[in-house]
Amino acid sequence: MNFCSNCGKPVHLLIPAGDHKQRFVCSACNTVHYENPRMIVGCLPRWRDKVLLCKRANEPISGFWTLPAGFLENDETAEAGAMRETREEANADVELVRMISLYSIPIIGQVYVFFLADLKNLNFHPGVETEITALFGRDEIPWDQLAFSSVRYTLQKYFANEGDSSAPVFVGSYVPNSESTEEKNWAKG
Protein backbone atom coordinates (compact mmCIF):
# COMPACT_ATOMS: atom_id res chain seq x y z
CA MET A 1 0.00 0.00 0.00
CA ASN A 2 1.38 3.38 -0.98
CA PHE A 3 -1.50 5.80 -0.57
CA CYS A 4 -4.33 6.35 1.89
CA SER A 5 -7.73 5.13 0.66
CA ASN A 6 -9.30 7.86 2.81
CA CYS A 7 -7.49 10.98 1.53
CA GLY A 8 -5.02 9.81 -1.14
CA LYS A 9 -1.86 10.97 0.67
CA PRO A 10 1.21 8.71 1.23
CA VAL A 11 1.18 6.08 3.97
CA HIS A 12 4.08 4.81 6.06
CA LEU A 13 4.66 1.61 8.00
CA LEU A 14 4.84 2.30 11.72
CA ILE A 15 3.50 1.03 15.02
CA PRO A 16 0.53 3.21 16.02
CA ALA A 17 0.27 4.32 19.66
CA GLY A 18 -1.26 1.56 21.76
CA ASP A 19 -0.68 -1.08 19.09
CA HIS A 20 1.89 -3.87 18.84
CA LYS A 21 2.21 -4.36 15.05
CA GLN A 22 3.38 -2.27 12.15
CA ARG A 23 0.46 -0.83 10.19
CA PHE A 24 0.12 1.46 7.21
CA VAL A 25 -0.66 4.91 8.65
CA CYS A 26 -1.52 7.98 6.59
CA SER A 27 0.97 10.80 7.03
CA ALA A 28 -1.77 13.42 6.48
CA CYS A 29 -5.02 12.25 8.11
CA ASN A 30 -3.51 9.60 10.47
CA THR A 31 -5.90 6.90 9.27
CA VAL A 32 -4.63 3.47 10.30
CA HIS A 33 -5.08 0.88 7.54
CA TYR A 34 -5.48 -2.62 8.97
CA GLU A 35 -4.69 -5.61 6.81
CA ASN A 36 -6.72 -8.55 8.05
CA PRO A 37 -6.84 -12.19 6.99
CA ARG A 38 -8.99 -13.22 4.05
CA MET A 39 -11.77 -15.71 4.67
CA ILE A 40 -12.25 -18.66 2.34
CA VAL A 41 -15.54 -20.56 2.64
CA GLY A 42 -16.56 -23.85 1.12
CA CYS A 43 -18.43 -27.10 1.41
CA LEU A 44 -17.66 -30.75 1.85
CA PRO A 45 -20.59 -32.00 -0.25
CA ARG A 46 -21.53 -35.63 0.33
CA TRP A 47 -23.77 -38.18 -1.31
CA ARG A 48 -24.19 -41.31 0.77
CA ASP A 49 -20.61 -42.51 1.51
CA LYS A 50 -18.92 -40.35 -1.14
CA VAL A 51 -17.77 -36.73 -1.30
CA LEU A 52 -17.72 -34.31 -4.21
CA LEU A 53 -14.35 -32.95 -5.32
CA CYS A 54 -13.46 -30.47 -8.06
CA LYS A 55 -10.36 -30.66 -10.24
CA ARG A 56 -9.06 -27.10 -10.56
CA ALA A 57 -8.93 -25.55 -14.03
CA ASN A 58 -7.12 -22.37 -12.92
CA GLU A 59 -3.95 -21.45 -11.07
CA PRO A 60 -2.90 -21.70 -8.38
CA ILE A 61 -2.42 -25.45 -8.51
CA SER A 62 -4.32 -26.17 -11.71
CA GLY A 63 -5.05 -29.86 -12.25
CA PHE A 64 -5.24 -30.70 -8.54
CA TRP A 65 -8.36 -31.65 -6.58
CA THR A 66 -10.14 -29.51 -4.02
CA LEU A 67 -13.40 -29.02 -2.22
CA PRO A 68 -15.58 -26.29 -3.77
CA ALA A 69 -14.53 -23.10 -1.98
CA GLY A 70 -13.53 -19.49 -2.52
CA PHE A 71 -13.32 -16.04 -1.01
CA LEU A 72 -16.20 -14.75 1.08
CA GLU A 73 -17.76 -11.64 -0.44
CA ASN A 74 -18.75 -8.50 1.46
CA ASP A 75 -22.39 -8.50 2.59
CA GLU A 76 -22.47 -12.32 2.52
CA THR A 77 -22.76 -14.81 5.37
CA ALA A 78 -20.24 -17.64 5.58
CA GLU A 79 -23.05 -20.11 4.89
CA ALA A 80 -24.30 -18.23 1.83
CA GLY A 81 -20.75 -17.87 0.51
CA ALA A 82 -20.06 -21.60 0.88
CA MET A 83 -23.25 -22.46 -0.99
CA ARG A 84 -22.48 -19.87 -3.72
CA GLU A 85 -18.96 -21.22 -4.23
CA THR A 86 -20.33 -24.77 -4.46
CA ARG A 87 -22.78 -23.65 -7.17
CA GLU A 88 -20.07 -21.68 -9.02
CA GLU A 89 -17.43 -24.41 -9.00
CA ALA A 90 -19.57 -27.55 -9.23
CA ASN A 91 -23.06 -26.38 -10.21
CA ALA A 92 -24.18 -28.38 -7.18
CA ASP A 93 -27.18 -27.65 -4.99
CA VAL A 94 -26.52 -28.49 -1.36
CA GLU A 95 -28.19 -28.36 2.01
CA LEU A 96 -25.80 -27.34 4.77
CA VAL A 97 -25.58 -29.74 7.71
CA ARG A 98 -23.08 -27.99 9.99
CA MET A 99 -19.68 -26.36 10.10
CA ILE A 100 -17.04 -29.09 9.91
CA SER A 101 -13.67 -27.31 10.05
CA LEU A 102 -11.90 -24.05 10.72
CA TYR A 103 -8.35 -23.98 9.37
CA SER A 104 -5.87 -21.10 9.58
CA ILE A 105 -2.78 -20.42 7.50
CA PRO A 106 -1.28 -17.36 9.24
CA ILE A 107 1.75 -17.05 6.95
CA ILE A 108 -0.51 -16.10 4.02
CA GLY A 109 -3.30 -14.47 6.04
CA GLN A 110 -6.07 -16.94 5.22
CA VAL A 111 -8.77 -18.58 7.33
CA TYR A 112 -10.81 -21.44 5.85
CA VAL A 113 -14.32 -22.37 6.99
CA PHE A 114 -15.80 -25.57 5.57
CA PHE A 115 -19.38 -26.75 5.98
CA LEU A 116 -20.54 -30.34 5.74
CA ALA A 117 -23.33 -30.39 3.16
CA ASP A 118 -25.68 -32.92 1.62
CA LEU A 119 -26.03 -32.89 -2.16
CA LYS A 120 -29.69 -32.40 -3.09
CA ASN A 121 -29.22 -34.33 -6.35
CA LEU A 122 -26.53 -35.64 -8.68
CA ASN A 123 -26.96 -32.90 -11.30
CA PHE A 124 -23.54 -31.37 -10.60
CA HIS A 125 -21.06 -30.54 -13.36
CA PRO A 126 -17.91 -28.39 -13.70
CA GLY A 127 -18.19 -24.64 -13.43
CA VAL A 128 -15.88 -22.16 -15.18
CA GLU A 129 -13.05 -22.64 -12.64
CA THR A 130 -13.35 -26.44 -12.61
CA GLU A 131 -12.06 -29.05 -15.06
CA ILE A 132 -13.82 -32.11 -13.60
CA THR A 133 -16.30 -32.80 -10.79
CA ALA A 134 -16.51 -36.29 -9.33
CA LEU A 135 -17.68 -38.27 -6.30
CA PHE A 136 -15.04 -40.18 -4.33
CA GLY A 137 -15.26 -42.74 -1.55
CA ARG A 138 -12.69 -42.72 1.25
CA ASP A 139 -10.38 -45.16 -0.56
CA GLU A 140 -10.75 -43.37 -3.90
CA ILE A 141 -9.62 -39.88 -2.81
CA PRO A 142 -6.54 -38.79 -4.82
CA TRP A 143 -4.69 -37.85 -1.60
CA ASP A 144 -1.43 -37.09 -3.41
CA GLN A 145 -3.24 -34.75 -5.81
CA LEU A 146 -5.08 -32.53 -3.32
CA ALA A 147 -4.49 -28.83 -3.91
CA PHE A 148 -4.47 -27.44 -0.37
CA SER A 149 -3.60 -28.48 3.19
CA SER A 150 -6.98 -27.15 4.36
CA VAL A 151 -8.75 -29.60 2.05
CA ARG A 152 -6.59 -32.54 3.16
CA TYR A 153 -7.20 -31.66 6.82
CA THR A 154 -10.98 -31.39 6.38
CA LEU A 155 -11.25 -34.65 4.43
CA GLN A 156 -9.04 -36.55 6.89
CA LYS A 157 -11.11 -35.38 9.85
CA TYR A 158 -14.38 -36.17 8.09
CA PHE A 159 -13.36 -39.72 7.18
CA ALA A 160 -11.68 -40.33 10.57
CA ASN A 161 -15.10 -39.73 12.10
CA GLU A 162 -16.81 -41.91 9.49
CA GLY A 163 -18.95 -39.05 8.25
CA ASP A 164 -20.59 -38.60 11.67
CA SER A 165 -22.85 -35.54 11.37
CA SER A 166 -22.58 -34.91 15.12
CA ALA A 167 -18.76 -34.93 15.29
CA PRO A 168 -17.13 -31.77 16.67
CA VAL A 169 -15.93 -28.84 14.60
CA PHE A 170 -12.27 -29.45 13.86
CA VAL A 171 -9.90 -26.54 14.33
CA GLY A 172 -6.41 -26.67 12.85
CA SER A 173 -3.68 -24.56 11.33
CA TYR A 174 -0.69 -24.86 9.07
CA VAL A 175 2.51 -23.33 10.35
CA PRO A 176 5.53 -23.79 8.02
CA ASN A 177 8.59 -25.51 9.46
CA SER A 178 6.60 -27.07 12.28
CA GLU A 179 6.57 -30.82 12.67
CA SER A 180 2.81 -31.21 12.37
CA THR A 181 -0.46 -29.42 11.94
CA GLU A 182 -1.70 -27.81 15.14
CA GLU A 183 -5.18 -29.02 15.80
CA LYS A 184 -7.94 -28.88 18.30
CA ASN A 185 -11.34 -30.52 18.46
CA TRP A 186 -14.02 -28.15 19.63
CA ALA A 187 -17.31 -29.67 20.57
CA LYS A 188 -20.44 -28.15 19.12
CA GLY A 189 -22.32 -25.69 21.30
C-alpha positions as a printed NumPy array, in Angstrom:
array([[  0.   ,   0.   ,   0.   ],
       [  1.382,   3.377,  -0.985],
       [ -1.501,   5.798,  -0.57 ],
       [ -4.333,   6.345,   1.886],
       [ -7.728,   5.13 ,   0.659],
       [ -9.3  ,   7.862,   2.813],
       [ -7.49 ,  10.978,   1.525],
       [ -5.015,   9.811,  -1.14 ],
       [ -1.861,  10.968,   0.668],
       [  1.208,   8.71 ,   1.231],
       [  1.176,   6.078,   3.973],
       [  4.08 ,   4.811,   6.06 ],
       [  4.656,   1.614,   8.005],
       [  4.839,   2.303,  11.719],
       [  3.504,   1.026,  15.022],
       [  0.534,   3.214,  16.025],
       [  0.273,   4.316,  19.661],
       [ -1.265,   1.565,  21.762],
       [ -0.684,  -1.078,  19.088],
       [  1.889,  -3.868,  18.839],
       [  2.211,  -4.364,  15.055],
       [  3.376,  -2.273,  12.153],
       [  0.461,  -0.835,  10.188],
       [  0.124,   1.459,   7.208],
       [ -0.664,   4.91 ,   8.645],
       [ -1.523,   7.979,   6.588],
       [  0.971,  10.799,   7.033],
       [ -1.771,  13.418,   6.479],
       [ -5.016,  12.248,   8.114],
       [ -3.506,   9.603,  10.467],
       [ -5.904,   6.896,   9.267],
       [ -4.629,   3.468,  10.304],
       [ -5.084,   0.88 ,   7.543],
       [ -5.48 ,  -2.617,   8.972],
       [ -4.689,  -5.615,   6.808],
       [ -6.724,  -8.55 ,   8.049],
       [ -6.843, -12.194,   6.989],
       [ -8.986, -13.218,   4.049],
       [-11.771, -15.713,   4.67 ],
       [-12.255, -18.658,   2.343],
       [-15.535, -20.565,   2.643],
       [-16.565, -23.848,   1.117],
       [-18.433, -27.098,   1.408],
       [-17.656, -30.747,   1.849],
       [-20.591, -31.995,  -0.251],
       [-21.531, -35.629,   0.335],
       [-23.773, -38.177,  -1.312],
       [-24.187, -41.311,   0.774],
       [-20.605, -42.506,   1.51 ],
       [-18.924, -40.346,  -1.141],
       [-17.767, -36.733,  -1.298],
       [-17.719, -34.308,  -4.208],
       [-14.347, -32.949,  -5.316],
       [-13.464, -30.468,  -8.057],
       [-10.357, -30.656, -10.238],
       [ -9.058, -27.104, -10.557],
       [ -8.93 , -25.55 , -14.034],
       [ -7.116, -22.374, -12.917],
       [ -3.951, -21.448, -11.072],
       [ -2.898, -21.699,  -8.384],
       [ -2.416, -25.454,  -8.515],
       [ -4.324, -26.169, -11.711],
       [ -5.052, -29.864, -12.246],
       [ -5.24 , -30.696,  -8.542],
       [ -8.359, -31.652,  -6.582],
       [-10.135, -29.508,  -4.025],
       [-13.397, -29.02 ,  -2.224],
       [-15.576, -26.293,  -3.766],
       [-14.526, -23.096,  -1.979],
       [-13.534, -19.49 ,  -2.518],
       [-13.318, -16.039,  -1.007],
       [-16.197, -14.754,   1.076],
       [-17.765, -11.639,  -0.441],
       [-18.747,  -8.496,   1.457],
       [-22.394,  -8.504,   2.593],
       [-22.475, -12.319,   2.521],
       [-22.756, -14.806,   5.374],
       [-20.238, -17.639,   5.577],
       [-23.045, -20.115,   4.892],
       [-24.305, -18.229,   1.83 ],
       [-20.752, -17.875,   0.513],
       [-20.061, -21.595,   0.884],
       [-23.25 , -22.457,  -0.995],
       [-22.479, -19.869,  -3.715],
       [-18.956, -21.221,  -4.226],
       [-20.33 , -24.771,  -4.459],
       [-22.775, -23.648,  -7.169],
       [-20.07 , -21.676,  -9.024],
       [-17.426, -24.409,  -8.998],
       [-19.566, -27.552,  -9.231],
       [-23.063, -26.376, -10.21 ],
       [-24.183, -28.378,  -7.183],
       [-27.181, -27.655,  -4.991],
       [-26.524, -28.494,  -1.361],
       [-28.188, -28.359,   2.011],
       [-25.798, -27.337,   4.768],
       [-25.585, -29.742,   7.711],
       [-23.078, -27.99 ,   9.994],
       [-19.68 , -26.36 ,  10.102],
       [-17.04 , -29.092,   9.914],
       [-13.675, -27.314,  10.046],
       [-11.899, -24.049,  10.716],
       [ -8.346, -23.984,   9.369],
       [ -5.873, -21.096,   9.581],
       [ -2.782, -20.417,   7.496],
       [ -1.279, -17.364,   9.241],
       [  1.754, -17.046,   6.952],
       [ -0.512, -16.101,   4.018],
       [ -3.298, -14.471,   6.038],
       [ -6.07 , -16.944,   5.222],
       [ -8.773, -18.576,   7.327],
       [-10.81 , -21.445,   5.849],
       [-14.321, -22.369,   6.989],
       [-15.804, -25.57 ,   5.568],
       [-19.378, -26.75 ,   5.985],
       [-20.543, -30.345,   5.741],
       [-23.331, -30.385,   3.158],
       [-25.676, -32.923,   1.617],
       [-26.026, -32.894,  -2.157],
       [-29.689, -32.403,  -3.093],
       [-29.225, -34.333,  -6.351],
       [-26.528, -35.639,  -8.682],
       [-26.962, -32.898, -11.301],
       [-23.539, -31.367, -10.597],
       [-21.057, -30.541, -13.36 ],
       [-17.91 , -28.393, -13.7  ],
       [-18.186, -24.639, -13.426],
       [-15.88 , -22.164, -15.18 ],
       [-13.045, -22.636, -12.642],
       [-13.354, -26.442, -12.608],
       [-12.056, -29.046, -15.055],
       [-13.82 , -32.114, -13.6  ],
       [-16.301, -32.8  , -10.792],
       [-16.512, -36.293,  -9.326],
       [-17.677, -38.269,  -6.303],
       [-15.04 , -40.178,  -4.326],
       [-15.263, -42.737,  -1.549],
       [-12.687, -42.721,   1.251],
       [-10.38 , -45.164,  -0.558],
       [-10.752, -43.373,  -3.899],
       [ -9.62 , -39.883,  -2.809],
       [ -6.544, -38.791,  -4.817],
       [ -4.692, -37.854,  -1.597],
       [ -1.427, -37.094,  -3.408],
       [ -3.236, -34.752,  -5.809],
       [ -5.081, -32.534,  -3.319],
       [ -4.49 , -28.832,  -3.907],
       [ -4.47 , -27.443,  -0.37 ],
       [ -3.596, -28.484,   3.186],
       [ -6.982, -27.153,   4.361],
       [ -8.755, -29.604,   2.053],
       [ -6.592, -32.539,   3.162],
       [ -7.202, -31.663,   6.82 ],
       [-10.975, -31.391,   6.375],
       [-11.251, -34.653,   4.429],
       [ -9.037, -36.552,   6.888],
       [-11.106, -35.382,   9.849],
       [-14.375, -36.169,   8.085],
       [-13.364, -39.719,   7.183],
       [-11.676, -40.332,  10.566],
       [-15.099, -39.726,  12.098],
       [-16.814, -41.907,   9.485],
       [-18.948, -39.048,   8.251],
       [-20.593, -38.598,  11.666],
       [-22.851, -35.538,  11.372],
       [-22.581, -34.914,  15.119],
       [-18.758, -34.932,  15.285],
       [-17.132, -31.771,  16.671],
       [-15.934, -28.842,  14.6  ],
       [-12.27 , -29.453,  13.86 ],
       [ -9.899, -26.536,  14.332],
       [ -6.412, -26.665,  12.855],
       [ -3.683, -24.562,  11.334],
       [ -0.688, -24.857,   9.074],
       [  2.511, -23.328,  10.353],
       [  5.526, -23.792,   8.024],
       [  8.587, -25.509,   9.464],
       [  6.604, -27.065,  12.282],
       [  6.566, -30.817,  12.665],
       [  2.814, -31.213,  12.366],
       [ -0.458, -29.416,  11.936],
       [ -1.698, -27.814,  15.136],
       [ -5.175, -29.023,  15.802],
       [ -7.945, -28.882,  18.305],
       [-11.336, -30.519,  18.464],
       [-14.015, -28.148,  19.633],
       [-17.315, -29.67 ,  20.57 ],
       [-20.435, -28.153,  19.12 ],
       [-22.322, -25.694,  21.304]])
